[in-house]
């Protein structure tokens, strides 16, 4: 059972060096995601325990900020290398994926930072449940609230604000199949 290429499409050949480069890239992205999560948790822990948020966040809500820190650090650590790879990798030839320009990369980084701020606000709001709920229950609610925190942003009609024109367009072979 082998996968065959489409009609008229040459078979993609990967060299050993390409496989090693892909594996190294994946390890780098995963490492930055994990390290970003640890760094965000460490920074949030310093702002809550002896820092400026110590009066705002109850003791039973501390884990909600840890959950938010994991999400923020992991997302940022995952997306920044991917955006940077997109700036140096890509080609316009043969309908391939084009490189990401500096302006588009800056917009993507800004979008990641705005989303990070949104997730921190969600985590801070859930942490307030620590005034009423025990720590374990607050942590469970935080996992669901932060995990599904992207849904309100996904429902905004970004196209009306001029921010989402390129998201729904197909490229490459799938676009040529849709055109038929």
CSV table of N, CA, C and O in Angstrom, one decimal, residues 11-115:
chain,number,residue,atom,x,y,z
A,11,UNK,N,6.8,12.7,-7.7
A,11,UNK,CA,6.9,12.2,-6.3
A,11,UNK,C,7.9,13.0,-5.5
A,11,UNK,O,9.0,13.3,-6.0
A,12,UNK,N,7.6,13.3,-4.3
A,12,UNK,CA,8.4,14.0,-3.4
A,12,UNK,C,9.5,13.1,-2.9
A,12,UNK,O,9.2,12.0,-2.4
A,13,UNK,N,10.7,13.5,-3.0
A,13,UNK,CA,11.9,12.7,-2.5
A,13,UNK,C,12.5,13.4,-1.4
A,13,UNK,O,12.8,14.6,-1.5
A,14,UNK,N,12.7,12.8,-0.2
A,14,UNK,CA,13.3,13.4,0.9
A,14,UNK,C,14.7,12.7,1.1
A,14,UNK,O,14.8,11.5,1.1
A,15,UNK,N,15.7,13.6,1.2
A,15,UNK,CA,17.0,13.0,1.4
A,15,UNK,C,17.2,12.8,2.9
A,15,UNK,O,16.5,13.2,3.8
A,16,UNK,N,18.3,12.1,3.2
A,16,UNK,CA,18.6,11.9,4.6
A,16,UNK,C,18.9,13.2,5.3
A,16,UNK,O,18.6,13.4,6.5
A,17,UNK,N,19.6,14.1,4.7
A,17,UNK,CA,19.9,15.4,5.2
A,17,UNK,C,18.6,16.2,5.5
A,17,UNK,O,18.5,16.9,6.5
A,18,UNK,N,17.6,16.1,4.6
A,18,UNK,CA,16.3,16.7,4.8
A,18,UNK,C,15.6,16.1,6.0
A,18,UNK,O,15.0,16.9,6.8
A,19,UNK,N,15.7,14.8,6.2
A,19,UNK,CA,15.1,14.2,7.3
A,19,UNK,C,15.7,14.6,8.6
A,19,UNK,O,15.0,14.9,9.6
A,20,UNK,N,17.0,14.7,8.6
A,20,UNK,CA,17.8,15.2,9.8
A,20,UNK,C,17.4,16.6,10.1
A,20,UNK,O,17.2,17.0,11.3
A,21,UNK,N,17.3,17.5,9.1
A,21,UNK,CA,17.0,18.9,9.3
A,21,UNK,C,15.6,19.0,9.8
A,21,UNK,O,15.3,19.8,10.7
A,22,UNK,N,14.6,18.2,9.3
A,22,UNK,CA,13.3,18.3,9.8
A,22,UNK,C,13.2,17.8,11.3
A,22,UNK,O,12.5,18.5,12.1
A,23,UNK,N,13.9,16.8,11.6
A,23,UNK,CA,13.9,16.3,13.0
A,23,UNK,C,14.5,17.3,13.9
A,23,UNK,O,14.0,17.5,15.0
A,24,UNK,N,15.6,18.0,13.5
A,24,UNK,CA,16.2,19.0,14.3
A,24,UNK,C,15.3,20.2,14.5
A,24,UNK,O,15.2,20.7,15.6
A,25,UNK,N,14.6,20.5,13.4
A,25,UNK,CA,13.6,21.6,13.5
A,25,UNK,C,12.5,21.3,14.5
A,25,UNK,O,12.1,22.2,15.3
A,26,UNK,N,12.0,20.1,14.4
A,26,UNK,CA,10.9,19.7,15.3
A,26,UNK,C,11.4,19.7,16.8
A,26,UNK,O,10.7,20.1,17.7
A,27,UNK,N,12.6,19.2,17.0
A,27,UNK,CA,13.1,19.2,18.4
A,27,UNK,C,13.3,20.6,18.9
A,27,UNK,O,13.0,20.9,20.1
A,28,UNK,N,13.7,21.5,18.0
A,28,UNK,CA,13.9,22.9,18.4
A,28,UNK,C,12.5,23.5,18.8
A,28,UNK,O,12.4,24.2,19.8
A,29,UNK,N,11.5,23.3,18.0
A,29,UNK,CA,10.2,23.9,18.2
A,29,UNK,C,9.6,23.3,19.5
A,29,UNK,O,9.1,24.0,20.4
A,30,UNK,N,9.7,22.0,19.7
A,30,UNK,CA,9.2,21.4,21.0
A,30,UNK,C,10.0,21.9,22.2
A,30,UNK,O,9.4,22.1,23.2
A,31,UNK,N,11.3,22.0,22.1
A,31,UNK,CA,12.1,22.5,23.2
A,31,UNK,C,11.7,23.9,23.5
A,31,UNK,O,11.6,24.3,24.7
A,32,UNK,N,11.5,24.8,22.5
A,32,UNK,CA,11.2,26.2,22.9
A,32,UNK,C,9.8,26.2,23.5
A,32,UNK,O,9.5,27.1,24.3
A,33,UNK,N,8.9,25.3,23.1
A,33,UNK,CA,7.5,25.3,23.6
A,33,UNK,C,7.6,24.9,25.1
A,33,UNK,O,7.0,25.5,26.0
A,34,UNK,N,8.3,23.9,25.4
A,34,UNK,CA,8.5,23.4,26.8
A,34,UNK,C,9.2,24.4,27.7
A,34,UNK,O,8.8,24.8,28.8
A,35,UNK,N,10.3,25.0,27.2
A,35,UNK,CA,11.0,26.0,27.9
A,35,UNK,C,10.2,27.3,28.1
A,35,UNK,O,10.3,27.9,29.1
A,36,UNK,N,9.4,27.6,27.1
A,36,UNK,CA,8.6,28.8,27.2
A,36,UNK,C,7.5,28.6,28.3
A,36,UNK,O,7.2,29.5,29.1
A,37,UNK,N,7.0,27.4,28.4
A,37,UNK,CA,6.0,27.1,29.4
A,37,UNK,C,6.6,27.2,30.8
A,37,UNK,O,6.0,27.8,31.7
A,38,UNK,N,7.8,26.6,31.0
A,38,UNK,CA,8.5,26.7,32.3
A,38,UNK,C,8.8,28.2,32.6
A,38,UNK,O,8.7,28.6,33.8
A,39,UNK,N,9.3,28.9,31.6
A,39,UNK,CA,9.7,30.3,31.9
A,39,UNK,C,8.4,31.2,32.3
A,39,UNK,O,8.5,32.0,33.2
A,40,UNK,N,7.3,31.0,31.6
A,40,UNK,CA,6.1,31.7,31.9
A,40,UNK,C,5.6,31.4,33.3
A,40,UNK,O,5.2,32.2,34.1
A,41,UNK,N,5.6,30.1,33.7
A,41,UNK,CA,5.2,29.7,35.0
A,41,UNK,C,6.1,30.3,36.1
A,41,UNK,O,5.6,30.8,37.1
A,42,UNK,N,7.4,30.3,35.8
A,42,UNK,CA,8.3,30.9,36.8
A,42,UNK,C,8.1,32.4,36.9
A,42,UNK,O,8.1,33.0,38.0
A,43,UNK,N,7.8,33.1,35.8
A,43,UNK,CA,7.6,34.6,35.9
A,43,UNK,C,6.3,34.9,36.6
A,43,UNK,O,6.2,35.8,37.4
A,44,UNK,N,5.2,34.1,36.3
A,44,UNK,CA,3.9,34.3,36.9
A,44,UNK,C,4.0,34.0,38.4
A,44,UNK,O,3.4,34.6,39.2
A,45,UNK,N,4.8,33.0,38.8
A,45,UNK,CA,4.9,32.6,40.2
A,45,UNK,C,5.6,33.8,41.0
A,45,UNK,O,5.2,34.1,42.1
A,46,UNK,N,6.5,34.5,40.4
A,46,UNK,CA,7.2,35.6,41.0
A,46,UNK,C,6.3,36.8,41.2
A,46,UNK,O,6.4,37.6,42.1
A,47,UNK,N,5.3,37.0,40.2
A,47,UNK,CA,4.4,38.1,40.4
A,47,UNK,C,3.3,37.8,41.4
A,47,UNK,O,2.7,38.8,41.9
A,48,UNK,N,3.0,36.6,41.7
A,48,UNK,CA,1.9,36.3,42.6
A,48,UNK,C,2.4,36.2,44.0
A,48,UNK,O,1.9,36.8,44.9
A,49,UNK,N,3.4,35.4,44.3
A,49,UNK,CA,3.8,35.1,45.6
A,49,UNK,C,4.3,36.3,46.4
A,49,UNK,O,3.6,36.8,47.3
A,50,UNK,N,5.4,36.9,46.1
A,50,UNK,CA,5.8,38.1,46.8
A,50,UNK,C,5.5,39.4,46.0
A,50,UNK,O,5.8,40.5,46.5
A,51,UNK,N,4.9,39.3,44.9
A,51,UNK,CA,4.9,40.4,43.9
A,51,UNK,C,3.6,41.2,44.0
A,51,UNK,O,2.8,41.1,45.0
A,52,UNK,N,3.3,42.0,42.9
A,52,UNK,CA,2.2,42.9,42.9
A,52,UNK,C,0.8,42.2,42.9
A,52,UNK,O,-0.1,42.9,43.2
A,53,UNK,N,0.8,41.0,42.4
A,53,UNK,CA,-0.5,40.3,42.3
A,53,UNK,C,-0.9,39.5,43.6
A,53,UNK,O,-1.9,38.8,43.6
A,54,UNK,N,-0.1,39.6,44.6
A,54,UNK,CA,-0.3,38.8,45.8
A,54,UNK,C,-1.6,39.1,46.5
A,54,UNK,O,-2.3,38.3,47.1
A,55,UNK,N,-2.1,40.4,46.5
A,55,UNK,CA,-3.3,40.8,47.1
A,55,UNK,C,-4.5,40.4,46.2
A,55,UNK,O,-5.6,40.3,46.7
A,56,UNK,N,-4.3,40.3,44.9
A,56,UNK,CA,-5.4,40.1,44.0
A,56,UNK,C,-5.7,38.6,43.8
A,56,UNK,O,-6.9,38.3,43.6
A,57,UNK,N,-4.7,37.8,43.9
A,57,UNK,CA,-5.0,36.3,43.6
A,57,UNK,C,-5.0,35.6,45.0
A,57,UNK,O,-4.0,35.6,45.7
A,58,UNK,N,-6.1,34.9,45.3
A,58,UNK,CA,-6.2,34.1,46.5
A,58,UNK,C,-5.2,32.9,46.4
A,58,UNK,O,-4.8,32.5,45.4
A,59,UNK,N,-5.0,32.4,47.6
A,59,UNK,CA,-4.1,31.2,47.6
A,59,UNK,C,-4.7,30.0,46.9
A,59,UNK,O,-3.9,29.3,46.2
A,60,UNK,N,-6.0,29.8,46.9
A,60,UNK,CA,-6.6,28.7,46.2
A,60,UNK,C,-6.7,29.0,44.7
A,60,UNK,O,-7.1,28.1,43.9
A,61,UNK,N,-6.4,30.2,44.2
A,61,UNK,CA,-6.5,30.5,42.8
A,61,UNK,C,-5.1,30.6,42.2
A,61,UNK,O,-5.0,30.8,41.0
A,62,UNK,N,-4.1,30.3,42.9
A,62,UNK,CA,-2.7,30.3,42.4
A,62,UNK,C,-2.5,29.4,41.2
A,62,UNK,O,-1.8,29.7,40.3
A,63,UNK,N,-3.1,28.2,41.3
A,63,UNK,CA,-2.9,27.2,40.2
A,63,UNK,C,-3.5,27.6,38.9
A,63,UNK,O,-3.1,27.2,37.9
A,64,UNK,N,-4.5,28.5,39.0
A,64,UNK,CA,-5.1,29.0,37.7
A,64,UNK,C,-4.1,29.8,36.9
A,64,UNK,O,-4.0,29.7,35.7
A,65,UNK,N,-3.3,30.6,37.6
A,65,UNK,CA,-2.3,31.4,36.9
A,65,UNK,C,-1.2,30.5,36.4
A,65,UNK,O,-0.5,30.7,35.4
A,66,UNK,N,-0.9,29.4,37.1
A,66,UNK,CA,0.1,28.4,36.6
A,66,UNK,C,-0.4,27.8,35.3
A,66,UNK,O,0.3,27.6,34.4
A,67,UNK,N,-1.7,27.4,35.3
A,67,UNK,CA,-2.3,26.9,34.1
A,67,UNK,C,-2.2,27.9,32.9
A,67,UNK,O,-1.8,27.6,31.8
A,68,UNK,N,-2.5,29.1,33.2
A,68,UNK,CA,-2.4,30.2,32.2
A,68,UNK,C,-1.0,30.4,31.8
A,68,UNK,O,-0.7,30.6,30.6
A,69,UNK,N,0.0,30.3,32.7
A,69,UNK,CA,1.4,30.4,32.3
A,69,UNK,C,1.9,29.3,31.4
A,69,UNK,O,2.6,29.5,30.5
A,70,UNK,N,1.4,28.1,31.7
A,70,UNK,CA,1.7,27.0,30.8
A,70,UNK,C,1.2,27.2,29.4
A,70,UNK,O,1.9,27.0,28.4
A,71,UNK,N,0.0,27.7,29.3
A,71,UNK,CA,-0.6,27.9,28.0
A,71,UNK,C,0.1,29.1,27.3
A,71,UNK,O,0.4,28.9,26.1
A,72,UNK,N,0.4,30.1,27.9
A,72,UNK,CA,1.0,31.3,27.3
A,72,UNK,C,2.4,31.0,26.9
A,72,UNK,O,2.8,31.2,25.8
A,73,UNK,N,3.2,30.4,27.8
A,73,UNK,CA,4.6,30.1,27.4
A,73,UNK,C,4.7,29.0,26.4
A,73,UNK,O,5.5,29.1,25.5
A,74,UNK,N,3.8,28.0,26.5
A,74,UNK,CA,3.9,26.9,25.4
A,74,UNK,C,3.5,27.5,24.1
A,74,UNK,O,4.1,27.1,23.1
A,75,UNK,N,2.4,28.3,24.0
A,75,UNK,CA,2.0,28.9,22.7
A,75,UNK,C,3.1,29.8,22.1
A,75,UNK,O,3.4,29.7,21.0
A,76,UNK,N,3.6,30.6,23.0
A,76,UNK,CA,4.6,31.6,22.5
A,76,UNK,C,5.9,30.8,22.0
A,76,UNK,O,6.5,31.1,21.0
A,77,UNK,N,6.3,29.8,22.8
A,77,UNK,CA,7.5,29.0,22.5
A,77,UNK,C,7.3,28.2,21.3
A,77,UNK,O,8.2,27.9,20.6
A,78,UNK,N,6.0,27.8,21.0
A,78,UNK,CA,5.7,27.0,19.8
A,78,UNK,C,5.6,27.9,18.6
A,78,UNK,O,6.2,27.6,17.5
A,79,UNK,N,5.0,29.1,18.7
A,79,UNK,CA,4.7,29.9,17.5
A,79,UNK,C,5.9,30.7,17.0
A,79,UNK,O,6.1,30.9,15.8
A,80,UNK,N,6.7,31.3,17.9
A,80,UNK,CA,7.8,32.1,17.5
A,80,UNK,C,8.8,31.4,16.6
A,80,UNK,O,9.2,31.9,15.5
A,81,UNK,N,9.3,30.2,16.9
A,81,UNK,CA,10.2,29.5,15.9
A,81,UNK,C,9.5,29.2,14.6
A,81,UNK,O,10.1,29.3,13.5
A,82,UNK,N,8.2,28.8,14.7
A,82,UNK,CA,7.5,28.5,13.4
A,82,UNK,C,7.4,29.8,12.5
A,82,UNK,O,7.6,29.7,11.3
A,83,UNK,N,7.1,30.9,13.1
A,83,UNK,CA,7.1,32.2,12.4
A,83,UNK,C,8.4,32.5,11.8
A,83,UNK,O,8.6,32.9,10.6
A,84,UNK,N,9.5,32.3,12.6
A,84,UNK,CA,10.8,32.6,12.1
A,84,UNK,C,11.3,31.6,11.0
A,84,UNK,O,11.9,32.0,10.0
A,85,UNK,N,10.9,30.3,11.1
A,85,UNK,CA,11.2,29.4,10.0
A,85,UNK,C,10.4,29.8,8.8
A,85,UNK,O,11.0,29.6,7.7
A,86,UNK,N,9.2,30.3,8.9
A,86,UNK,CA,8.5,30.8,7.8
A,86,UNK,C,9.1,31.9,7.0
A,86,UNK,O,8.9,32.1,5.8
A,87,UNK,N,9.9,32.7,7.7
A,87,UNK,CA,10.6,33.8,7.1
A,87,UNK,C,11.8,33.4,6.3
A,87,UNK,O,12.2,34.1,5.3
A,88,UNK,N,12.4,32.3,6.6
A,88,UNK,CA,13.6,31.8,5.9
A,88,UNK,C,13.3,30.6,5.0
A,88,UNK,O,14.1,30.3,4.1
A,89,UNK,N,12.2,30.0,5.2
A,89,UNK,CA,11.9,28.8,4.4
A,89,UNK,C,10.7,29.1,3.5
A,89,UNK,O,9.8,29.7,3.9
A,90,UNK,N,10.7,28.6,2.3
A,90,UNK,CA,9.6,28.7,1.4
A,90,UNK,C,10.1,29.2,0.0
A,90,UNK,O,11.2,29.7,-0.1
A,91,UNK,N,9.2,29.0,-0.9
A,91,UNK,CA,9.5,29.4,-2.3
A,91,UNK,C,8.3,29.7,-3.0
A,91,UNK,O,7.2,29.2,-2.7
A,92,UNK,N,8.3,30.5,-4.0
A,92,UNK,CA,7.2,30.9,-4.9
A,92,UNK,C,7.1,29.9,-6.1
A,92,UNK,O,6.1,29.8,-6.7
A,93,UNK,N,8.2,29.2,-6.4
A,93,UNK,CA,8.2,28.3,-7.5
A,93,UNK,C,7.3,27.1,-7.3
A,93,UNK,O,7.1,26.6,-6.2
A,94,UNK,N,6.7,26.7,-8.4
A,94,UNK,CA,5.8,25.5,-8.5
A,94,UNK,C,4.7,25.5,-7.5
A,94,UNK,O,4.2,24.5,-7.0
A,95,UNK,N,4.1,26.7,-7.2
A,95,UNK,CA,3.0,26.8,-6.3
A,95,UNK,C,3.3,26.4,-4.9
A,95,UNK,O,2.4,26.0,-4.1
A,96,UNK,N,4.6,26.5,-4.5
A,96,UNK,CA,4.9,26.2,-3.1
A,96,UNK,C,4.5,27.3,-2.1
A,96,UNK,O,3.9,28.3,-2.5
A,97,UNK,N,4.8,27.0,-0.9
A,97,UNK,CA,4.4,28.0,0.2
A,97,UNK,C,5.4,29.2,0.1
A,97,UNK,O,6.6,29.0,0.2
A,98,UNK,N,4.8,30.4,0.0
A,98,UNK,CA,5.7,31.5,-0.1
A,98,UNK,C,6.3,31.9,1.3
A,98,UNK,O,5.8,31.5,2.3
A,99,UNK,N,7.4,32.5,1.3
A,99,UNK,CA,8.0,33.0,2.5
A,99,UNK,C,7.2,34.0,3.2
A,99,UNK,O,6.5,34.8,2.5
A,100,UNK,N,7.3,34.1,4.5
A,100,UNK,CA,6.6,35.1,5.3
A,100,UNK,C,7.4,36.3,5.3
A,100,UNK,O,8.6,36.3,5.7
A,101,UNK,N,6.9,37.4,4.9
A,101,UNK,CA,7.6,38.7,4.8
A,101,UNK,C,7.7,39.3,6.2
A,101,UNK,O,7.0,38.9,7.2
A,102,UNK,N,8.6,40.3,6.4
A,102,UNK,CA,8.8,40.9,7.8
A,102,UNK,C,7.5,41.5,8.3
A,102,UNK,O,7.2,41.4,9.5
A,103,UNK,N,6.7,42.2,7.5
A,103,UNK,CA,5.5,42.8,7.9
A,103,UNK,C,4.5,41.7,8.4
A,103,UNK,O,3.8,41.9,9.4
A,104,UNK,N,4.3,40.7,7.6
A,104,UNK,CA,3.4,39.6,7.9
A,104,UNK,C,3.9,38.9,9.2
A,104,UNK,O,3.1,38.5,10.0
A,105,UNK,N,5.2,38.7,9.3
A,105,UNK,CA,5.7,38.0,10.5
A,105,UNK,C,5.5,38.9,11.8
A,105,UNK,O,5.1,38.4,12.8
A,106,UNK,N,5.6,40.2,11.6
A,106,UNK,CA,5.4,41.1,12.8
A,106,UNK,C,3.9,41.1,13.2
A,106,UNK,O,3.6,41.1,14.4
A,107,UNK,N,3.0,41.0,12.2
A,107,UNK,CA,1.6,40.9,12.5
A,107,UNK,C,1.3,39.6,13.2
A,107,UNK,O,0.5,39.5,14.1
A,108,UNK,N,1.9,38.5,12.8
A,108,UNK,CA,1.7,37.2,13.4
A,108,UNK,C,2.2,37.2,14.8
A,108,UNK,O,1.6,36.7,15.7
A,109,UNK,N,3.4,37.8,15.1
A,109,UNK,CA,3.9,37.9,16.4
A,109,UNK,C,3.0,38.7,17.3
A,109,UNK,O,2.7,38.4,18.4
A,110,UNK,N,2.5,39.8,16.7
A,110,UNK,CA,1.6,40.7,17.5
A,110,UNK,C,0.3,39.9,17.8
A,110,UNK,O,-0.2,40.0,18.9
A,111,UNK,N,-0.2,39.1,16.9
A,111,UNK,CA,-1.4,38.3,17.1
A,111,UNK,C,-1.1,37.3,18.3
A,111,UNK,O,-2.0,37.1,19.1
A,112,UNK,N,0.0,36.7,18.3
A,112,UNK,CA,0.4,35.7,19.3
A,112,UNK,C,0.4,36.5,20.7
A,112,UNK,O,-0.1,36.0,21.7
A,113,UNK,N,1.0,37.7,20.7
A,113,UNK,CA,1.1,38.4,22.0
A,113,UNK,C,-0.3,38.8,22.5
A,113,UNK,O,-0.6,38.8,23.7
A,114,UNK,N,-1.1,39.3,21.6
A,114,UNK,CA,-2.5,39.6,21.9
A,114,UNK,C,-3.2,38.4,22.5
A,114,UNK,O,-3.9,38.5,23.5
A,115,UNK,N,-3.1,37.3,21.9
A,115,UNK,CA,-3.7,36.0,22.4
A,115,UNK,C,-3.1,35.7,23.7
A,115,UNK,O,-3.9,35.2,24.6
